Short mmCIF file of C-alpha atoms in Angstrom, two decimals:
data_model
loop_
_atom_site.label_atom_id
_atom_site.label_comp_id
_atom_site.label_asym_id
_atom_site.label_seq_id
_atom_site.Cartn_x
_atom_site.Cartn_y
_atom_site.Cartn_z
CA MET A 360 -4.40 30.57 -13.08
CA LYS A 361 -7.60 29.15 -12.08
CA LYS A 362 -8.43 28.95 -15.86
CA TRP A 363 -5.16 26.66 -16.24
CA PHE A 364 -5.70 24.48 -13.33
CA HIS A 365 -9.05 23.99 -14.18
CA GLN A 366 -8.07 22.85 -18.11
CA TRP A 367 -6.03 20.31 -16.37
CA VAL A 368 -9.06 18.53 -14.62
CA SER A 369 -11.72 18.87 -17.14
CA PRO A 370 -11.65 15.34 -19.10
CA PRO A 371 -11.80 16.58 -22.64
CA HIS A 372 -9.10 19.12 -22.31
CA LEU A 373 -6.92 16.77 -20.50
CA TYR A 374 -7.19 14.34 -23.22
CA GLU A 375 -6.09 16.95 -25.85
CA ARG A 376 -3.32 18.25 -23.77
CA ALA A 377 -1.92 14.81 -22.19
CA ASP A 378 -1.27 13.75 -26.08
CA ARG A 379 0.96 16.94 -26.61
CA TYR A 380 2.61 16.94 -23.36
CA ALA A 381 3.26 12.98 -22.93
CA LYS A 382 5.22 13.45 -26.84
CA VAL A 383 7.32 16.20 -25.55
CA PHE A 384 8.06 14.51 -21.74
CA LEU A 385 8.72 11.37 -23.64
CA PHE A 386 11.05 13.24 -26.26
CA LEU A 387 13.15 14.70 -23.15
CA ALA A 388 12.77 11.70 -21.01
CA ILE A 389 14.60 9.50 -23.66
CA ALA A 390 17.20 12.22 -24.36
CA SER A 391 17.95 12.58 -20.93
CA ILE A 392 17.73 8.88 -19.94
CA LEU A 393 20.59 8.15 -23.14
CA VAL A 394 23.04 11.13 -21.73
CA ALA A 395 22.78 9.65 -17.98
CA LEU A 396 23.48 6.15 -19.20
CA TYR A 397 26.58 7.17 -21.15
CA GLY A 398 27.42 9.55 -18.42
CA GLY A 399 26.83 6.99 -15.54
CA LEU A 400 28.09 3.71 -17.33
CA VAL A 401 31.29 5.31 -19.19
CA LEU A 402 31.93 8.96 -18.05
CA ALA A 403 31.57 8.46 -14.19
CA PRO A 404 34.81 7.10 -12.68
CA ALA A 405 34.40 3.86 -10.61
CA ASP A 406 33.78 4.09 -7.00
CA TYR A 407 37.25 3.29 -4.72
CA GLN A 408 35.48 1.43 -2.51
CA GLN A 409 32.96 -0.40 -4.51
CA GLY A 410 34.41 -0.50 -7.93
CA ASP A 411 32.20 -0.73 -10.91
CA ALA A 412 29.23 -2.18 -8.97
CA PHE A 413 28.38 1.06 -7.37
CA ARG A 414 27.07 2.17 -10.95
CA ILE A 415 23.96 0.21 -10.21
CA ILE A 416 22.87 3.24 -8.32
CA TYR A 417 22.22 5.06 -11.37
CA VAL A 418 19.05 2.67 -12.16
CA HIS A 419 18.03 1.95 -8.31
CA VAL A 420 17.89 5.45 -6.75
CA PRO A 421 15.71 6.58 -9.65
CA SER A 422 13.31 3.76 -9.40
CA ALA A 423 13.37 3.89 -5.47
CA TRP A 424 12.42 7.93 -5.97
CA LEU A 425 9.98 7.26 -8.51
CA SER A 426 8.18 4.41 -6.66
CA MET A 427 7.74 6.94 -3.84
CA PHE A 428 7.11 10.11 -6.17
CA ALA A 429 4.38 7.62 -8.01
CA TYR A 430 2.73 6.96 -4.64
CA ALA A 431 2.84 10.71 -3.46
CA PHE A 432 1.32 11.62 -6.70
CA MET A 433 -1.42 9.02 -6.57
CA ALA A 434 -2.75 9.99 -3.15
CA GLY A 435 -2.65 14.10 -3.99
CA ALA A 436 -4.72 12.78 -7.19
CA SER A 437 -6.82 10.75 -5.02
CA PHE A 438 -7.13 13.50 -2.17
CA VAL A 439 -7.90 16.17 -5.29
CA ALA A 440 -10.55 13.63 -6.57
CA LEU A 441 -12.25 12.94 -3.13
CA VAL A 442 -12.59 16.53 -2.04
CA TRP A 443 -13.22 18.63 -5.26
CA ARG A 444 -14.93 15.48 -7.17
CA PHE A 445 -12.79 16.01 -10.19
CA SER A 446 -13.26 12.64 -12.06
CA ALA A 447 -10.19 12.92 -13.87
CA ALA A 448 -7.98 13.18 -11.07
CA HIS A 449 -9.57 9.39 -10.37
CA ALA A 450 -8.43 8.35 -13.46
CA VAL A 451 -4.86 9.47 -13.32
CA ALA A 452 -4.71 7.93 -10.05
CA THR A 453 -6.11 4.64 -11.42
CA VAL A 454 -3.07 4.65 -14.05
CA ILE A 455 -0.57 5.56 -11.66
CA ALA A 456 -0.90 2.42 -9.19
CA PRO A 457 0.36 -0.25 -11.52
CA ILE A 458 3.23 2.22 -12.73
CA GLY A 459 4.27 2.72 -9.40
CA ALA A 460 4.01 -0.76 -8.63
CA VAL A 461 6.41 -1.71 -11.72
CA PHE A 462 9.18 1.15 -10.47
CA THR A 463 8.86 -0.17 -6.83
CA LEU A 464 9.74 -3.62 -8.41
CA LEU A 465 12.37 -2.43 -10.26
CA CYS A 466 13.69 -0.55 -7.06
CA LEU A 467 13.82 -4.08 -5.48
CA LEU A 468 15.57 -5.94 -8.01
CA THR A 469 18.24 -3.77 -8.52
CA GLY A 470 18.40 -3.43 -5.10
CA SER A 471 19.05 -7.19 -4.70
CA LEU A 472 21.32 -7.33 -7.69
CA TRP A 473 23.66 -4.69 -6.08
CA GLY A 474 23.24 -6.10 -2.55
CA LYS A 475 24.73 -9.72 -3.69
CA PRO A 476 28.32 -8.57 -4.44
CA MET A 477 28.06 -5.91 -1.53
CA TRP A 478 26.74 -7.79 1.25
CA GLY A 479 26.91 -11.26 -0.07
CA THR A 480 23.16 -11.77 0.03
CA TRP A 481 20.38 -11.52 -2.26
CA TRP A 482 18.30 -10.08 0.45
CA GLU A 483 19.60 -7.93 3.35
CA TRP A 484 16.96 -6.85 5.87
CA ASP A 485 17.94 -3.00 5.07
CA ALA A 486 15.56 -0.25 5.91
CA ARG A 487 15.47 0.90 2.80
CA MET A 488 14.44 -2.27 1.16
CA THR A 489 12.19 -3.61 3.88
CA SER A 490 9.83 -0.34 3.37
CA GLU A 491 10.23 -0.50 -0.60
CA LEU A 492 8.78 -4.20 0.07
CA VAL A 493 6.00 -2.97 2.13
CA LEU A 494 5.56 -0.03 -0.28
CA LEU A 495 4.96 -2.54 -3.09
CA LEU A 496 2.91 -4.52 -0.98
CA ILE A 497 0.41 -1.46 -0.55
CA TYR A 498 0.34 -0.83 -4.37
CA LEU A 499 -0.48 -4.46 -4.92
CA GLY A 500 -3.68 -3.85 -2.04
CA TYR A 501 -4.61 -0.84 -3.84
CA ILE A 502 -4.72 -2.41 -7.18
CA ALA A 503 -6.73 -5.59 -5.56
CA LEU A 504 -9.05 -3.21 -3.92
CA ARG A 505 -9.85 -1.17 -7.36
CA LEU A 506 -10.53 -4.65 -8.83
CA SER A 507 -12.74 -6.08 -6.12
CA PHE A 508 -15.44 -3.48 -7.08
CA GLU A 509 -17.70 -3.58 -10.26
CA GLU A 510 -18.92 0.00 -10.18
CA GLN A 511 -16.41 2.27 -11.02
CA ALA A 512 -17.65 5.29 -8.78
CA LYS A 513 -17.38 3.09 -5.55
CA ALA A 514 -14.27 1.80 -6.78
CA ASP A 515 -12.66 5.20 -7.28
CA LYS A 516 -14.05 6.41 -3.90
CA ALA A 517 -12.58 3.28 -1.57
CA ALA A 518 -9.33 3.16 -3.68
CA ALA A 519 -8.75 6.66 -3.04
CA ILE A 520 -9.69 6.27 0.79
CA PHE A 521 -7.16 3.47 0.87
CA ALA A 522 -4.43 5.70 -0.76
CA LEU A 523 -5.03 8.15 1.77
CA ILE A 524 -4.79 6.06 4.86
CA GLY A 525 -1.68 4.51 2.96
CA VAL A 526 -0.23 8.23 3.05
CA VAL A 527 -0.67 8.27 6.73
CA ASN A 528 1.14 4.91 7.23
CA LEU A 529 3.90 4.86 5.18
CA PRO A 530 5.70 7.28 7.17
CA ILE A 531 5.22 5.37 10.26
CA ILE A 532 6.01 2.05 8.71
CA HIS A 533 9.17 3.84 7.15
CA TYR A 534 10.73 5.12 10.39
CA SER A 535 9.69 2.46 12.45
CA VAL A 536 11.36 0.23 9.98
CA TYR A 537 14.67 2.53 10.35
CA TRP A 538 14.41 2.53 13.73
CA TRP A 539 14.47 -1.45 13.98
CA ASN A 540 17.42 -1.53 11.61
CA THR A 541 19.08 0.75 13.57
CA LEU A 542 18.94 -1.63 16.34
CA HIS A 543 20.52 -4.47 15.03
CA GLN A 544 23.09 -2.96 12.91
CA GLY A 545 25.42 -1.74 15.14
CA ALA A 546 28.71 -1.76 13.72
CA THR A 547 28.31 -2.83 10.33
CA VAL A 548 28.26 0.23 8.37
CA SER A 549 26.06 0.38 5.49
CA LYS A 550 28.14 0.07 2.38
CA ILE A 551 25.16 0.62 -0.11
CA GLY A 552 23.59 3.78 -1.44
CA LYS A 553 26.33 6.13 0.35
CA PRO A 554 29.34 6.22 -1.77
CA SER A 555 30.72 9.78 -0.81
CA ILE A 556 29.36 11.14 -4.53
CA THR A 557 31.44 13.55 -6.63
CA TRP A 558 30.07 15.87 -8.91
CA ASP A 559 31.55 13.79 -11.99
CA MET A 560 29.58 10.56 -10.10
CA GLY A 561 26.36 12.89 -9.35
CA TRP A 562 25.13 14.39 -12.44
CA PRO A 563 24.32 11.19 -14.25
CA LEU A 564 22.45 10.23 -11.11
CA LEU A 565 20.40 13.39 -11.23
CA LEU A 566 20.04 13.84 -14.98
CA MET A 567 18.87 9.83 -14.85
CA THR A 568 16.29 10.52 -12.06
CA ILE A 569 14.77 13.46 -14.22
CA GLY A 570 14.62 11.37 -17.11
CA PHE A 571 12.68 8.73 -15.16
CA MET A 572 10.17 11.38 -13.89
CA LEU A 573 9.65 12.71 -17.24
CA PHE A 574 9.17 9.12 -18.44
CA PHE A 575 6.91 8.50 -15.38
CA GLY A 576 5.02 11.85 -16.68
CA ALA A 577 4.84 10.68 -20.43
CA ILE A 578 3.20 7.17 -19.92
CA THR A 579 0.90 8.29 -17.02
CA LEU A 580 -0.89 10.92 -19.33
CA MET A 581 -0.71 8.02 -22.12
CA ALA A 582 -2.34 5.64 -20.32
CA THR A 583 -4.73 8.36 -18.62
CA ARG A 584 -5.92 9.17 -22.11
CA GLY A 585 -7.16 5.65 -22.47
CA GLU A 586 -8.66 5.82 -19.14
CA LEU A 587 -10.45 8.79 -19.67
CA LEU A 588 -12.08 7.61 -22.79
CA SER A 589 -13.09 4.27 -21.18
CA ARG A 590 -14.93 6.58 -18.11
CA GLU A 591 -16.41 9.00 -20.22
CA ARG A 592 -18.02 6.72 -22.95
CA ARG A 593 -21.17 8.29 -22.75
CA THR A 594 -20.22 11.94 -23.00
CA LYS A 595 -20.51 14.14 -26.36
CA TRP A 596 -16.94 14.81 -26.68
CA VAL A 597 -15.88 10.94 -26.82
CA LYS A 598 -18.65 10.49 -29.13
CA GLU A 599 -17.49 13.03 -31.49
CA LEU A 600 -13.76 12.15 -31.30
CA VAL A 601 -14.25 8.67 -31.26
CA ASP A 602 -16.51 9.13 -34.51
CA ILE A 603 -13.71 11.15 -36.07
CA ASN A 604 -10.77 8.68 -35.10
CA ARG A 605 -12.38 5.71 -35.86
CA GLY A 606 -9.88 3.70 -38.00
CA VAL A 607 -7.12 5.81 -37.69
CA ASN A 608 -6.02 4.54 -34.08
CA MET B 1087 -31.51 9.35 22.64
CA LEU B 1088 -27.80 8.13 22.11
CA LEU B 1089 -28.27 6.42 25.27
CA SER B 1090 -30.95 4.60 24.45
CA GLU B 1091 -29.70 3.42 21.28
CA LEU B 1092 -26.34 2.48 22.75
CA LYS B 1093 -28.36 0.49 25.25
CA THR B 1094 -29.70 -1.32 21.99
CA LEU B 1095 -26.27 -1.79 20.65
CA TYR B 1096 -24.83 -3.29 23.59
CA LYS B 1097 -27.86 -5.81 24.31
CA LEU B 1098 -27.36 -7.01 20.76
CA GLU B 1099 -23.91 -7.36 20.66
CA TRP B 1100 -24.19 -9.54 23.86
CA ARG B 1101 -27.06 -11.53 22.47
CA GLN B 1102 -24.70 -12.28 19.29
CA PHE B 1103 -21.97 -13.06 21.67
CA SER B 1104 -23.91 -15.42 23.73
CA ARG B 1105 -25.62 -16.85 20.59
CA SER B 1106 -22.36 -17.51 18.75
CA GLN B 1107 -22.13 -21.20 19.68
CA GLY B 1108 -18.46 -20.57 20.92
CA GLN B 1109 -17.22 -18.85 18.08
CA TRP B 1110 -15.56 -16.45 20.11
CA LEU B 1111 -13.07 -19.45 21.31
CA PHE B 1112 -11.91 -19.58 17.42
CA PRO B 1113 -9.55 -16.83 17.88
CA VAL B 1114 -8.05 -18.46 20.95
CA MET B 1115 -7.51 -21.60 19.40
CA LEU B 1116 -5.74 -19.97 16.45
CA PHE B 1117 -3.62 -18.24 18.76
CA ILE B 1118 -2.45 -21.23 20.65
CA LEU B 1119 -2.03 -23.43 17.30
CA VAL B 1120 0.42 -20.57 15.87
CA ILE B 1121 2.47 -20.91 18.76
CA VAL B 1122 2.46 -24.74 18.73
CA LEU B 1123 3.43 -24.66 15.02
CA PHE B 1124 6.20 -22.20 15.26
CA THR B 1125 7.50 -24.44 18.10
CA VAL B 1126 7.76 -27.66 16.43
CA GLY B 1127 9.12 -26.10 13.30
CA ILE B 1128 12.66 -25.72 15.61
CA ASP B 1129 14.61 -27.43 18.35
CA PRO B 1130 12.64 -25.85 21.26
CA GLU B 1131 15.69 -25.19 23.30
CA ALA B 1132 14.93 -22.62 25.98
CA HIS B 1133 17.56 -19.90 24.41
CA ARG B 1134 16.00 -20.20 20.95
CA LEU B 1135 12.47 -20.14 22.03
CA GLN B 1136 13.23 -16.98 24.13
CA GLN B 1137 14.74 -15.28 20.86
CA MET B 1138 11.38 -16.15 18.99
CA ALA B 1139 8.87 -15.33 21.75
CA PRO B 1140 8.27 -11.90 20.99
CA ALA B 1141 7.62 -12.46 17.17
CA VAL B 1142 5.60 -15.49 17.85
CA ILE B 1143 3.36 -13.85 20.36
CA TRP B 1144 2.57 -11.01 18.34
CA CYS B 1145 2.27 -12.61 14.72
CA ALA B 1146 -0.20 -15.22 16.66
CA PHE B 1147 -2.19 -12.41 18.17
CA LEU B 1148 -2.79 -10.45 15.42
CA LEU B 1149 -3.60 -13.37 13.08
CA SER B 1150 -6.35 -14.29 15.69
CA LEU B 1151 -7.60 -11.05 15.57
CA LEU B 1152 -7.65 -11.31 12.13
CA LEU B 1153 -10.15 -14.22 12.31
CA ALA B 1154 -11.96 -12.23 14.79
CA LEU B 1155 -12.45 -8.93 12.39
CA ASP B 1156 -13.85 -11.00 9.55
CA HIS B 1157 -17.08 -10.68 11.49
CA MET B 1158 -16.92 -7.45 12.31
CA TRP B 1159 -19.37 -6.07 10.06
CA ARG B 1160 -19.72 -8.99 7.49
CA ASP B 1161 -22.84 -10.82 9.26
CA ASP B 1162 -24.81 -7.75 10.05
CA TYR B 1163 -24.18 -6.34 6.46
CA GLN B 1164 -25.58 -9.44 4.64
CA ASN B 1165 -28.61 -9.48 7.08
CA GLY B 1166 -29.30 -5.76 6.62
CA VAL B 1167 -28.68 -4.91 10.33
CA LEU B 1168 -25.94 -2.37 9.72
CA GLU B 1169 -27.93 -0.56 7.24
CA GLN B 1170 -31.25 -0.36 9.89
CA MET B 1171 -28.55 0.65 12.54
CA LEU B 1172 -27.01 3.57 10.35
CA LEU B 1173 -30.36 4.73 8.82
CA HIS B 1174 -32.08 5.27 11.95
CA SER B 1175 -29.43 6.56 14.36
CA GLU B 1176 -28.95 9.87 15.12
CA SER B 1177 -25.24 9.78 15.98
CA PRO B 1178 -24.03 6.96 13.29
CA LEU B 1179 -20.52 7.71 13.82
CA GLN B 1180 -20.48 7.15 17.90
CA LEU B 1181 -22.42 3.72 17.14
CA LEU B 1182 -19.80 2.38 14.98
CA LEU B 1183 -17.12 3.39 17.21
CA HIS B 1184 -19.04 1.85 20.45
CA ARG B 1185 -19.47 -1.04 18.70
CA VAL B 1186 -15.74 -1.28 17.52
CA VAL B 1187 -14.51 -1.14 20.98
CA VAL B 1188 -17.20 -3.65 22.50
CA ARG B 1189 -16.12 -5.92 19.90
CA TRP B 1190 -12.26 -5.11 20.38
CA VAL B 1191 -12.73 -6.11 24.26
CA LEU B 1192 -14.69 -9.18 23.51
CA SER B 1193 -11.90 -10.31 21.23
CA ILE B 1194 -8.87 -9.62 22.86
CA VAL B 1195 -9.93 -10.76 26.45
CA PRO B 1196 -9.61 -14.39 25.76
CA LEU B 1197 -6.46 -13.84 23.99
CA LEU B 1198 -5.00 -11.98 26.94
CA LEU B 1199 -6.20 -14.64 29.31
CA CYS B 1200 -4.17 -16.85 27.15
CA LEU B 1201 -0.84 -14.84 27.47
CA PRO B 1202 0.55 -16.41 30.65
CA LEU B 1203 -0.07 -19.91 28.90
CA ALA B 1204 1.60 -18.33 25.90
CA ILE B 1205 4.95 -17.09 28.13
CA SER B 1206 5.28 -20.51 29.69
CA MET B 1207 5.08 -22.14 26.33
CA LEU B 1208 7.52 -19.92 25.00
CA GLN B 1209 9.81 -20.08 28.43
CA MET B 1210 9.87 -16.48 28.92
CA PRO B 1211 9.78 -14.74 32.53
CA MET B 1212 6.51 -14.27 33.81
CA THR B 1213 7.98 -10.76 34.67
CA ILE B 1214 6.82 -10.05 30.91
CA PHE B 1215 3.32 -10.34 31.91
CA MET B 1216 2.07 -6.81 32.68
CA PRO B 1217 4.21 -4.83 29.94
CA SER B 1218 3.25 -7.42 27.23
CA LEU B 1219 -0.39 -7.12 28.31
CA LEU B 1220 -0.18 -3.43 28.12
CA ALA B 1221 1.39 -3.41 24.94
CA LEU B 1222 -0.59 -5.93 23.37
CA ALA B 1223 -4.08 -4.19 24.44
CA ALA B 1224 -2.85 -0.97 22.76
CA GLY B 1225 -1.14 -2.47 19.86
CA SER B 1226 -4.24 -4.68 18.95
CA PHE B 1227 -6.29 -1.58 19.27
CA VAL B 1228 -4.53 0.15 16.25
CA PHE B 1229 -4.65 -3.01 14.18
CA TRP B 1230 -8.33 -3.69 15.24
CA SER B 1231 -9.78 -0.05 14.46
CA LEU B 1232 -7.77 -0.03 11.02
CA GLY B 1233 -9.26 -3.48 10.65
CA SER B 1234 -12.34 -2.70 11.14
CA ALA B 1235 -12.07 0.73 9.03
CA LEU B 1236 -10.74 -1.57 5.84
CA SER B 1237 -13.58 -4.02 6.49
CA ALA B 1238 -16.03 -1.49 6.20
CA LEU B 1239 -14.25 -0.32 2.83
CA THR B 1240 -14.01 -4.06 1.53
CA LEU B 1241 -17.78 -5.03 2.45
CA ASN B 1242 -18.75 -5.67 -0.91
CA ASP B 1243 -16.32 -8.25 -1.54
CA ARG B 1244 -16.97 -11.77 -0.44
CA ARG B 1245 -13.51 -13.03 -0.07
CA PRO B 1246 -12.26 -12.37 3.58
CA ALA B 1247 -8.58 -12.43 2.32
CA LEU B 1248 -8.48 -9.03 0.43
CA MET B 1249 -8.98 -7.28 3.89
CA SER B 1250 -6.37 -9.19 5.26
CA LEU B 1251 -3.97 -8.24 2.57
CA LEU B 1252 -4.55 -4.80 2.88
CA LEU B 1253 -4.31 -4.84 6.48
CA LEU B 1254 -1.21 -6.60 7.49
CA PRO B 1255 1.38 -4.29 5.67
CA MET B 1256 0.25 -1.54 8.06
CA ALA B 1257 1.02 -3.91 11.15
CA VAL B 1258 4.32 -3.50 10.59
CA PRO B 1259 5.05 -0.48 12.90
CA ILE B 1260 2.77 -2.35 15.70
CA VAL B 1261 4.67 -5.69 15.26
CA ILE B 1262 8.12 -3.64 15.34
CA PHE B 1263 7.22 -1.68 18.44
CA GLY B 1264 5.20 -4.42 20.31
CA SER B 1265 8.06 -6.95 19.86
CA ARG B 1266 10.47 -5.06 21.07
CA VAL B 1267 8.66 -4.17 24.22
CA ILE B 1268 8.42 -8.07 25.19
CA LYS B 1269 12.32 -8.42 24.17
CA GLN B 1270 13.06 -5.37 26.35
CA SER B 1271 11.22 -6.43 29.27
CA ALA B 1272 12.76 -9.84 29.21
CA MET B 1273 15.82 -8.35 29.76
CA GLY B 1274 14.80 -6.13 32.44
CA GLU B 1275 14.68 -2.56 30.71
CA SER B 1276 12.39 -0.07 30.96
CA VAL B 1277 9.88 -0.43 28.23
CA SER B 1278 7.29 2.53 28.97
CA GLY B 1279 8.53 4.61 26.03
CA LEU B 1280 7.51 2.01 23.48
CA VAL B 1281 4.15 1.66 25.50
CA LEU B 1282 3.55 4.96 25.11
CA MET B 1283 4.40 4.97 21.46
CA LEU B 1284 1.86 2.36 20.84
CA VAL B 1285 -0.69 4.26 22.86
CA GLY B 1286 -0.32 6.84 21.03
CA LEU B 1287 -0.47 5.03 17.64
CA SER B 1288 -4.21 3.59 18.97
CA ILE B 1289 -4.87 7.59 19.76
CA LEU B 1290 -4.40 8.28 16.23
CA SER B 1291 -6.15 5.54 14.67
CA LEU B 1292 -8.94 6.29 17.03
CA SER B 1293 -9.17 10.02 15.55
CA ILE B 1294 -8.86 8.63 12.13
CA THR B 1295 -10.64 5.28 11.55
CA PRO B 1296 -14.02 6.26 12.10
CA TRP B 1297 -14.40 8.59 9.36
CA ILE B 1298 -13.03 6.03 7.21
CA MET B 1299 -15.55 3.37 8.44
CA PHE B 1300 -18.54 5.57 8.08
CA ALA B 1301 -17.56 6.22 4.42
CA GLY B 1302 -16.61 3.15 3.51
CA MET B 1303 -20.39 1.81 4.89
CA ARG B 1304 -22.23 4.80 3.28
CA LEU B 1305 -20.21 3.84 -0.14
CA ASN B 1306 -20.74 -0.11 0.04
CA LEU B 1307 -24.41 0.29 1.49
CA ASP B 1308 -25.53 2.69 -1.63
CA MET C 214 35.89 -2.21 -24.53
CA GLN C 215 36.58 -5.57 -22.99
CA GLU C 216 37.26 -3.87 -20.29
CA PHE C 217 34.22 -1.82 -20.23
CA PHE C 218 31.86 -4.75 -20.71
CA SER C 219 33.59 -6.69 -17.36
CA MET C 220 32.53 -4.05 -15.42
CA GLY C 221 35.44 -4.72 -13.08
CA GLY C 222 34.22 -8.22 -12.16
CA TYR C 223 30.71 -6.79 -11.46
CA ALA C 224 29.28 -7.15 -15.04
CA PHE C 225 26.46 -9.79 -14.22
CA TYR C 226 25.16 -7.58 -11.56
CA VAL C 227 25.80 -4.21 -13.31
CA TRP C 228 24.45 -5.36 -16.50
CA SER C 229 21.34 -7.39 -15.06
CA SER C 230 20.46 -4.12 -13.21
CA PHE C 231 20.51 -2.01 -16.14
CA GLY C 232 18.91 -4.70 -18.64
CA PHE C 233 15.85 -5.05 -16.14
CA SER C 234 15.76 -1.27 -15.81
CA ILE C 235 15.51 -0.90 -19.30
CA ALA C 236 12.86 -3.41 -19.83
CA GLY C 237 10.81 -2.46 -17.20
CA LEU C 238 11.07 1.10 -18.97
CA ILE C 239 10.01 -0.41 -22.36
CA TYR C 240 7.12 -2.56 -20.82
CA LEU C 241 5.70 0.46 -19.11
CA TYR C 242 5.70 2.24 -22.45
CA LEU C 243 4.28 -0.21 -24.37
CA ALA C 244 1.80 -1.38 -21.64
CA SER C 245 0.83 2.31 -21.62
CA LYS C 246 0.52 2.48 -25.25
CA SER C 247 -1.45 -0.73 -25.89
CA SER C 248 -3.83 0.15 -22.78
CA PHE C 249 -4.93 3.41 -24.65
CA LYS C 250 -5.35 1.45 -27.86
CA LYS C 251 -7.20 -1.01 -25.94
CA LYS C 252 -9.56 1.21 -24.50
CA PHE C 253 -10.10 3.37 -27.48
CA ASN C 254 -11.19 0.23 -29.45
CA GLU C 255 -13.57 -0.64 -26.81
CA VAL C 256 -15.18 2.51 -26.76
CA SER C 257 -15.41 2.56 -30.44
CA ILE C 258 -17.26 -0.99 -30.49
CA TRP C 259 -19.16 -0.24 -27.47
CA GLN C 260 -20.64 3.00 -29.34
CA ILE C 261 -21.34 1.04 -32.74
CA ARG C 262 -23.41 -1.40 -30.50
CA GLU C 263 -24.94 1.41 -28.62
CA ASN C 264 -26.04 3.20 -32.13
CA LYS C 265 -27.23 -0.06 -33.27
CA ARG C 266 -29.75 -0.63 -30.16
CA VAL C 267 -30.97 3.17 -29.93
CA ASP C 268 -31.72 2.78 -33.62
CA LYS C 269 -33.71 -0.25 -33.31
#
């Protein structure tokens, strides 16, 4: 177990593994997303209240889930990197931030496109949407903080600390926004997000979420490889590797 | 030993404060200006002003603090005082914390003195004064300590905007609870729970932020 | 078929949601792939330069 773990955090091993795993993840991701698309767009029956507009759930909810999952993963990597000084974990956190930001943006976009026909407005101050917006701002802040440093080691440390501050703050933000939202919502029942889901509507959602997660894993691993090369450019393994593969890539 | 260090710190703070050529007035001016600008943006009728008042007071207050936060470490970082302070201190963590608290008090007191003015400008009942004062004090401490920590983390960046962008998203809960205090106290409801919530948040931030400050400074002073 | 594309009158919302999402995923894939290539080339060029510097 310990050996297995160390192979994941040692840069050359991670570099090598990342390639293999990325390919497998990507294949599985594409397969499950395609099946889920067919299931969600064709097989699943229309919702009795929302009609076909409810199908937006198949891309909205997975993006929302991934936006939070990516942050948790980034914070976890930052924690590991700070405490055990694994440089590879810093590389993983670096590449996750923009990916997480894209998923957050997708969640906001699809949420807005869902809100327009359901609520009649492009932006409803719904609790979930509001906290996703704050999450996006925190992702962007993380990226800006990283870019403000010239030295890699300092950028890593500061960004990791900021990611952990975010972990403490995000739940507080989330619950305060929920509380704020329930205060003025009163009688209007939230129409979005809570159609009573049956199994024939639910399985494509589950599969799509799994597909998104596999996809996230694949692209994170792919980007991590580049980041590792760039960070470890002075080491022997990168030298040998670049010498062998020069011209191939 | 710590006592003499603190004495030096307080002397230094006082000297900086008295020599700042009225810089402490800038946040106060901003506070009033934000309220004026908000008000001229609408038809200033009593019910409309009252509806906006909680949000306006909080936004004006936090933005003014942002202005004051900019000087938290930056000046002393650039002229090397900060490095000396941390290098020679036996308990740098406590020293930093004292400085944060001193600066917080010096920044909020002038603003809180303007609070009656803000309340009357927004045509709110004066009964909200005490609850708002408590909420602003507790909420501003969360904001201030987090802001000090993030300033320490971004010391090497010359643009003051970066810290604000990192800090303001985290102000969401403070504004939510804080505005609610003003709103509910204006309606004559009890607000002790909400104020306690803000006090709780400030205790939480007090227990976490000194470490971040220290880590941020060590990283930027290397 | 016509019915499928019209999505019960919500065609614009449904198809643009799915469109944006698929486009976002494709963008992420391409960006990750190209960032790897870019970093690889950077390191490769850096090494050639570094070798020359050492030789001198």
